[in-house]
Short mmCIF file of C-alpha atoms and ligand atoms in Angstrom, two decimals:
data_model
loop_
_atom_site.label_atom_id
_atom_site.label_comp_id
_atom_site.label_asym_id
_atom_site.label_seq_id
_atom_site.Cartn_x
_atom_site.Cartn_y
_atom_site.Cartn_z
CA MET A 1 -7.38 38.36 -17.28
CA VAL A 2 -4.53 36.32 -15.89
CA SER A 3 -2.45 34.01 -18.06
CA ARG A 4 -1.24 30.68 -16.76
CA LEU A 5 2.34 31.97 -16.76
CA GLU A 6 1.42 35.09 -14.78
CA LEU A 7 -0.49 32.99 -12.30
CA TYR A 8 2.48 30.64 -11.95
CA LYS A 9 4.90 33.51 -11.39
CA ASN A 10 2.61 34.94 -8.71
CA CYS A 11 2.52 31.58 -6.96
CA VAL A 12 6.30 31.18 -7.03
CA LYS A 13 6.59 34.71 -5.64
CA LYS A 14 4.20 34.01 -2.78
CA LEU A 15 5.95 30.72 -1.91
CA THR A 16 9.39 32.31 -2.11
CA GLU A 17 8.29 35.17 0.15
CA ARG A 18 7.27 32.57 2.72
CA LYS A 19 10.72 30.97 2.41
CA ILE A 20 9.40 27.73 0.97
CA ASP A 21 12.33 25.76 -0.50
CA ASN A 22 11.77 24.56 -4.05
CA ALA A 23 9.03 27.15 -4.64
CA GLU A 24 9.09 26.42 -8.38
CA PHE A 25 8.73 22.68 -7.92
CA ASP A 26 5.87 23.11 -5.45
CA ALA A 27 4.09 25.62 -7.68
CA MET A 28 4.44 23.24 -10.63
CA CYS A 29 3.00 20.30 -8.67
CA ILE A 30 0.07 22.46 -7.58
CA PHE A 31 -0.46 23.58 -11.19
CA GLN A 32 -0.28 20.06 -12.59
CA GLN A 33 -2.96 18.93 -10.21
CA ALA A 34 -5.18 21.99 -10.62
CA PHE A 35 -5.09 21.89 -14.42
CA GLY A 36 -4.95 18.12 -14.64
CA GLU A 37 -2.09 18.38 -17.10
CA LYS A 38 1.53 17.21 -17.01
CA SER A 39 2.85 20.40 -18.64
CA PRO A 40 0.39 23.15 -17.74
CA LEU A 41 2.86 25.84 -18.81
CA SER A 42 3.11 24.53 -22.34
CA LYS A 43 0.28 26.98 -22.99
CA PRO A 44 1.71 29.95 -21.02
CA ASP A 45 -0.53 32.60 -22.54
CA GLU A 46 -3.79 30.75 -22.12
CA GLU A 47 -6.17 32.51 -19.78
CA ALA A 48 -6.58 30.75 -16.42
CA ASP A 49 -10.24 30.43 -15.51
CA SER A 50 -11.57 31.37 -12.13
CA SER A 51 -11.95 27.84 -10.79
CA HIS A 52 -8.31 27.07 -11.56
CA ILE A 53 -7.18 30.36 -10.06
CA TYR A 54 -9.20 29.66 -6.91
CA LYS A 55 -7.78 26.15 -6.46
CA VAL A 56 -4.21 27.19 -7.16
CA TYR A 57 -4.26 30.12 -4.72
CA ASN A 58 -5.99 28.03 -2.10
CA ASP A 59 -3.30 25.36 -2.31
CA VAL A 60 -0.49 27.90 -2.36
CA GLU A 61 -1.90 29.55 0.73
CA TYR A 62 -2.11 26.22 2.52
CA ARG A 63 1.49 25.44 1.51
CA CYS A 64 2.59 28.90 2.68
CA LYS A 65 1.29 28.01 6.13
CA GLY A 66 3.90 25.24 6.27
CA GLU A 67 1.68 22.31 5.33
CA PRO A 68 3.73 19.61 3.53
CA LEU A 69 3.24 19.77 -0.24
CA GLN A 70 1.99 16.17 -0.24
CA TYR A 71 -0.77 16.98 2.26
CA VAL A 72 -1.74 20.04 0.23
CA LEU A 73 -2.09 17.88 -2.88
CA GLY A 74 -3.72 15.09 -0.88
CA GLU A 75 -1.81 12.49 -2.84
CA TRP A 76 1.72 11.45 -3.69
CA ASP A 77 3.35 8.99 -6.02
CA PHE A 78 5.43 6.06 -4.86
CA TRP A 79 6.93 3.51 -7.25
CA LYS A 80 4.38 3.49 -10.12
CA TYR A 81 1.34 4.18 -8.00
CA THR A 82 -0.52 7.08 -6.41
CA PHE A 83 -1.41 7.15 -2.72
CA ARG A 84 -3.82 9.43 -0.90
CA VAL A 85 -2.19 11.16 2.03
CA GLY A 86 -3.10 13.78 4.60
CA GLU A 87 -2.69 14.63 8.24
CA GLY A 88 -2.34 11.47 10.33
CA VAL A 89 -0.41 9.37 7.84
CA LEU A 90 3.28 9.24 6.95
CA ILE A 91 4.09 10.53 3.46
CA PRO A 92 5.62 7.80 1.25
CA ARG A 93 9.31 8.55 0.67
CA PRO A 94 11.52 7.50 -2.21
CA ASP A 95 13.96 5.89 0.29
CA THR A 96 11.34 3.23 0.96
CA GLU A 97 11.44 2.11 -2.67
CA THR A 98 14.68 0.33 -1.71
CA LEU A 99 12.59 -2.00 0.46
CA ILE A 100 10.35 -2.76 -2.53
CA GLU A 101 13.41 -3.58 -4.66
CA ASN A 102 14.68 -5.88 -1.89
CA VAL A 103 11.44 -7.84 -1.69
CA LEU A 104 11.16 -8.14 -5.48
CA ASP A 105 14.76 -9.43 -5.57
CA ILE A 106 14.05 -12.00 -2.89
CA CYS A 107 11.04 -13.27 -4.83
CA LYS A 108 13.05 -13.49 -8.04
CA LYS A 109 16.10 -15.21 -6.52
CA ASN A 110 14.00 -17.70 -4.58
CA THR A 111 11.44 -18.19 -7.35
CA LEU A 112 8.62 -17.20 -5.05
CA SER A 113 5.82 -16.53 -7.51
CA SER A 114 2.95 -16.56 -5.02
CA PRO A 115 4.52 -15.40 -1.76
CA LYS A 116 2.62 -14.63 1.41
CA ILE A 117 3.76 -11.18 2.43
CA LEU A 118 3.11 -9.14 5.55
CA ASP A 119 3.70 -5.39 5.90
CA LEU A 120 3.89 -4.09 9.47
CA CYS A 121 3.25 -0.44 10.43
CA SER A 122 1.66 -0.03 7.05
CA GLY A 123 0.54 3.63 7.17
CA SER A 124 -0.63 4.71 3.71
CA GLY A 125 -0.09 1.14 2.51
CA CYS A 126 2.55 2.15 -0.02
CA ILE A 127 4.69 -0.92 0.70
CA ALA A 128 1.90 -3.50 0.87
CA ILE A 129 -0.02 -2.18 -2.13
CA THR A 130 3.05 -1.76 -4.34
CA LEU A 131 4.15 -5.34 -3.59
CA ASP A 132 0.66 -6.63 -4.21
CA LYS A 133 0.55 -4.89 -7.59
CA GLU A 134 4.08 -5.88 -8.60
CA ILE A 135 3.64 -9.54 -7.61
CA PRO A 136 0.19 -10.40 -8.97
CA GLN A 137 0.03 -13.89 -7.41
CA SER A 138 1.08 -12.69 -3.96
CA LYS A 139 -1.12 -12.64 -0.90
CA VAL A 140 -0.40 -9.45 1.02
CA TYR A 141 -1.54 -8.43 4.48
CA ALA A 142 -1.04 -4.98 6.00
CA VAL A 143 -1.15 -4.21 9.71
CA GLU A 144 -1.75 -0.66 10.95
CA LYS A 145 -2.70 0.49 14.44
CA PHE A 146 -3.88 4.06 14.06
CA GLY A 147 -7.37 4.90 12.85
CA THR A 148 -6.60 7.81 10.56
CA ALA A 149 -3.73 5.98 8.86
CA PHE A 150 -5.92 2.89 8.58
CA GLU A 151 -8.57 4.87 6.70
CA TYR A 152 -5.93 6.00 4.21
CA LEU A 153 -4.71 2.42 3.90
CA GLU A 154 -8.19 1.20 3.04
CA GLU A 155 -8.76 4.09 0.63
CA ASN A 156 -5.44 3.41 -1.11
CA ILE A 157 -6.22 -0.27 -1.49
CA LYS A 158 -9.43 0.68 -3.33
CA LEU A 159 -7.82 3.47 -5.32
CA ASN A 160 -5.19 1.07 -6.65
CA ASN A 161 -7.57 -1.84 -7.23
CA SER A 162 -5.51 -3.93 -4.86
CA ASP A 163 -6.64 -6.86 -2.77
CA VAL A 164 -4.31 -6.29 0.18
CA LYS A 165 -5.96 -7.42 3.38
CA ALA A 166 -5.82 -4.58 5.90
CA VAL A 167 -5.84 -5.42 9.59
CA MET A 168 -6.14 -2.80 12.31
CA ALA A 169 -3.94 -3.96 15.17
CA ASP A 170 -0.91 -3.11 17.31
CA VAL A 171 2.22 -4.79 15.94
CA LEU A 172 3.89 -4.66 19.35
CA LEU A 173 1.39 -7.05 20.91
CA PRO A 174 2.33 -10.74 20.75
CA GLU A 175 -1.36 -11.60 20.31
CA THR A 176 -1.39 -9.68 17.02
CA ALA A 177 1.59 -11.66 15.73
CA GLY A 178 -0.04 -14.88 16.95
CA LYS A 179 -2.76 -14.43 14.31
CA PHE A 180 -0.30 -14.48 11.39
CA LYS A 181 1.44 -17.71 10.42
CA ASP A 182 3.65 -19.13 7.67
CA PHE A 183 4.65 -15.96 5.87
CA ASP A 184 7.40 -15.99 3.26
CA ILE A 185 8.30 -12.36 3.74
CA ILE A 186 7.71 -9.69 6.37
CA ALA A 187 8.54 -6.10 5.38
CA SER A 188 8.39 -3.07 7.61
CA ASN A 189 9.28 0.59 7.73
CA PRO A 190 8.65 1.15 11.44
CA PRO A 191 9.15 4.44 13.28
CA TYR A 192 12.91 4.80 13.78
CA LEU A 193 13.77 8.42 14.56
CA THR A 194 15.70 8.99 17.79
CA GLN A 195 14.83 11.42 20.56
CA LYS A 196 17.53 13.74 19.18
CA ASP A 197 16.18 13.44 15.60
CA MET A 198 12.75 14.47 16.90
CA THR A 199 14.17 17.78 18.16
CA GLU A 200 15.71 18.50 14.76
CA LEU A 201 12.77 17.79 12.47
CA GLN A 202 12.07 20.02 9.51
CA PRO A 203 8.88 22.02 10.10
CA GLU A 204 7.01 20.02 7.45
CA VAL A 205 7.98 16.68 8.99
CA ARG A 206 6.66 17.96 12.31
CA LYS A 207 3.20 17.93 10.71
CA GLU A 208 3.46 14.18 10.16
CA PRO A 209 2.32 11.81 12.91
CA GLU A 210 4.86 11.42 15.69
CA SER A 211 3.61 7.85 16.08
CA ALA A 212 4.99 7.05 12.61
CA LEU A 213 8.35 8.70 13.23
CA TYR A 214 9.50 8.26 16.82
CA GLY A 215 11.24 4.98 17.62
CA GLY A 216 12.23 5.64 21.25
CA THR A 217 15.39 7.21 22.69
CA ASP A 218 17.78 5.45 20.29
CA GLY A 219 15.15 4.89 17.56
CA LEU A 220 15.39 1.12 17.86
CA ASP A 221 12.38 0.23 20.03
CA TYR A 222 10.38 -1.29 17.19
CA TYR A 223 13.23 -3.50 15.92
CA ARG A 224 13.89 -4.76 19.46
CA LYS A 225 10.21 -5.49 20.13
CA MET A 226 9.03 -6.65 16.72
CA THR A 227 11.85 -9.02 15.80
CA PRO A 228 11.39 -11.63 18.57
CA VAL A 229 7.62 -11.48 18.29
CA TRP A 230 7.20 -11.61 14.51
CA LYS A 231 9.92 -14.14 13.65
CA ASN A 232 7.38 -16.78 14.66
CA SER A 233 5.08 -15.63 11.87
CA LEU A 234 7.72 -16.47 9.26
CA LYS A 235 8.31 -19.84 7.68
CA ALA A 236 11.74 -21.34 8.29
CA GLY A 237 13.84 -19.83 5.50
CA GLY A 238 11.48 -16.84 5.32
CA PHE A 239 12.73 -13.26 5.08
CA LEU A 240 12.46 -10.24 7.35
CA CYS A 241 13.08 -6.91 5.58
CA TYR A 242 13.48 -3.66 7.48
CA GLU A 243 13.99 -0.05 6.59
CA PHE A 244 15.96 1.91 9.20
CA GLY A 245 17.57 5.31 9.75
CA MET A 246 21.03 6.55 8.89
CA GLY A 247 23.68 4.81 11.01
CA GLN A 248 21.35 2.21 12.51
CA GLU A 249 22.57 -0.70 10.36
CA ASN A 250 24.90 -2.26 12.94
CA ALA A 251 22.37 -2.12 15.75
CA VAL A 252 19.52 -3.49 13.60
CA GLY A 253 21.86 -6.19 12.25
CA ARG A 254 22.77 -7.19 15.81
CA ILE A 255 19.10 -7.47 16.81
CA LEU A 256 18.41 -9.71 13.80
CA ARG A 257 21.38 -12.01 14.51
CA GLU A 258 20.46 -12.25 18.20
CA ASN A 259 17.07 -13.49 17.05
CA GLY A 260 18.49 -16.25 14.87
CA PHE A 261 18.43 -14.49 11.50
CA GLU A 262 21.26 -15.09 9.05
CA ASN A 263 22.46 -14.11 5.57
CA LEU A 264 21.95 -10.42 6.30
CA SER A 265 22.11 -8.19 3.26
CA PHE A 266 22.13 -4.39 3.46
CA ALA A 267 21.15 -1.99 0.68
CA HIS A 268 21.63 1.72 -0.01
CA ASP A 269 18.82 4.11 -0.86
CA GLY A 270 18.98 6.49 -3.83
CA GLY A 271 20.84 9.00 -1.66
CA GLY A 272 23.64 6.51 -0.89
CA ILE A 273 22.59 5.88 2.72
CA ILE A 274 22.48 2.31 4.04
CA ARG A 275 18.73 2.10 4.39
CA THR A 276 17.49 -1.50 4.46
CA VAL A 277 18.37 -4.98 5.57
CA THR A 278 16.99 -8.33 4.50
CA ALA A 279 17.60 -11.34 6.73
CA GLU A 280 16.71 -15.00 6.50
CA LYS A 281 15.14 -16.96 9.30
CA SER A 282 17.39 -19.96 9.76
CA GLU A 283 15.95 -23.33 8.74
CA GLU A 284 16.65 -24.79 12.21
CA ASN A 285 15.11 -21.89 14.09
CA HIS A 286 11.44 -22.65 14.16
CA GLY A 287 11.09 -20.01 16.84
N1 LIG B 1 12.12 8.36 6.81
C1 LIG B 1 11.40 9.17 7.73
C2 LIG B 1 12.13 10.47 7.95
O1 LIG B 1 13.32 10.55 7.77
C3 LIG B 1 11.19 8.46 9.02
C4 LIG B 1 10.18 7.39 8.85
C5 LIG B 1 10.32 6.35 9.87
O2 LIG B 1 10.64 6.61 11.03
N2 LIG B 1 10.08 5.16 9.48
O3 LIG B 1 11.53 11.45 8.30
#
């Protein structure tokens, strides 16, 4: 017989041997899911049954092969919600919660109780779905180009009982933008890693889709291409909200100003990095 605690210790040992950082955290997440309990080690001496042992070892083995923990679990939490994830879709990151805070602030300050919101490069849908849930009267659309990510987006909409409208299309094509009009807010976490960043990725991040990470040589391709095209989908006085990478704030700010946006406001993520910008489409600029 194997107790839960013995099983846990074995898992931590296996993960540590394979040089997995945070072996204890990963083992605990795998345990929580396998046992369906928040504190599976509160009963350390309880015998683990064979189905739990099988699932736990299977997951640990998968993780030992370098698969991201979130893909092993097949789901990850963002804000107050759970999102299905796996190969082919970017894993929701806590940094992106800053963008959610920004949009909620905009709605509060401008008393937008039923805003029309668009999320571009939606991936798992964590931005669109969270906003839809947090602003019950909102109308949220999500645009995603890639088939695998789009399937996760649709699955996550159902899983969270959300009524986000998912659209499969390429955000870089002007004809896509032409179909969306009169939005109050556009939010996006586009790919923004530079060519240099791509050579320095952690092994786990390398398992995530390059199409969700790589933003061209200087990481700014999407901001340069999306801003002039999508500003026409915003109402005058509407807001464009971007996440970007470390050190990109000046360049992204410049692109926004060149496109007639004003009242730029930058925000830090939980790690203290300037991570997002919100910008207002000027009232005169009807694009
Ligand atoms: N935040 C991601 C990372 O650092 C990048 C995601 C993106 O390019 N939007 O890996």
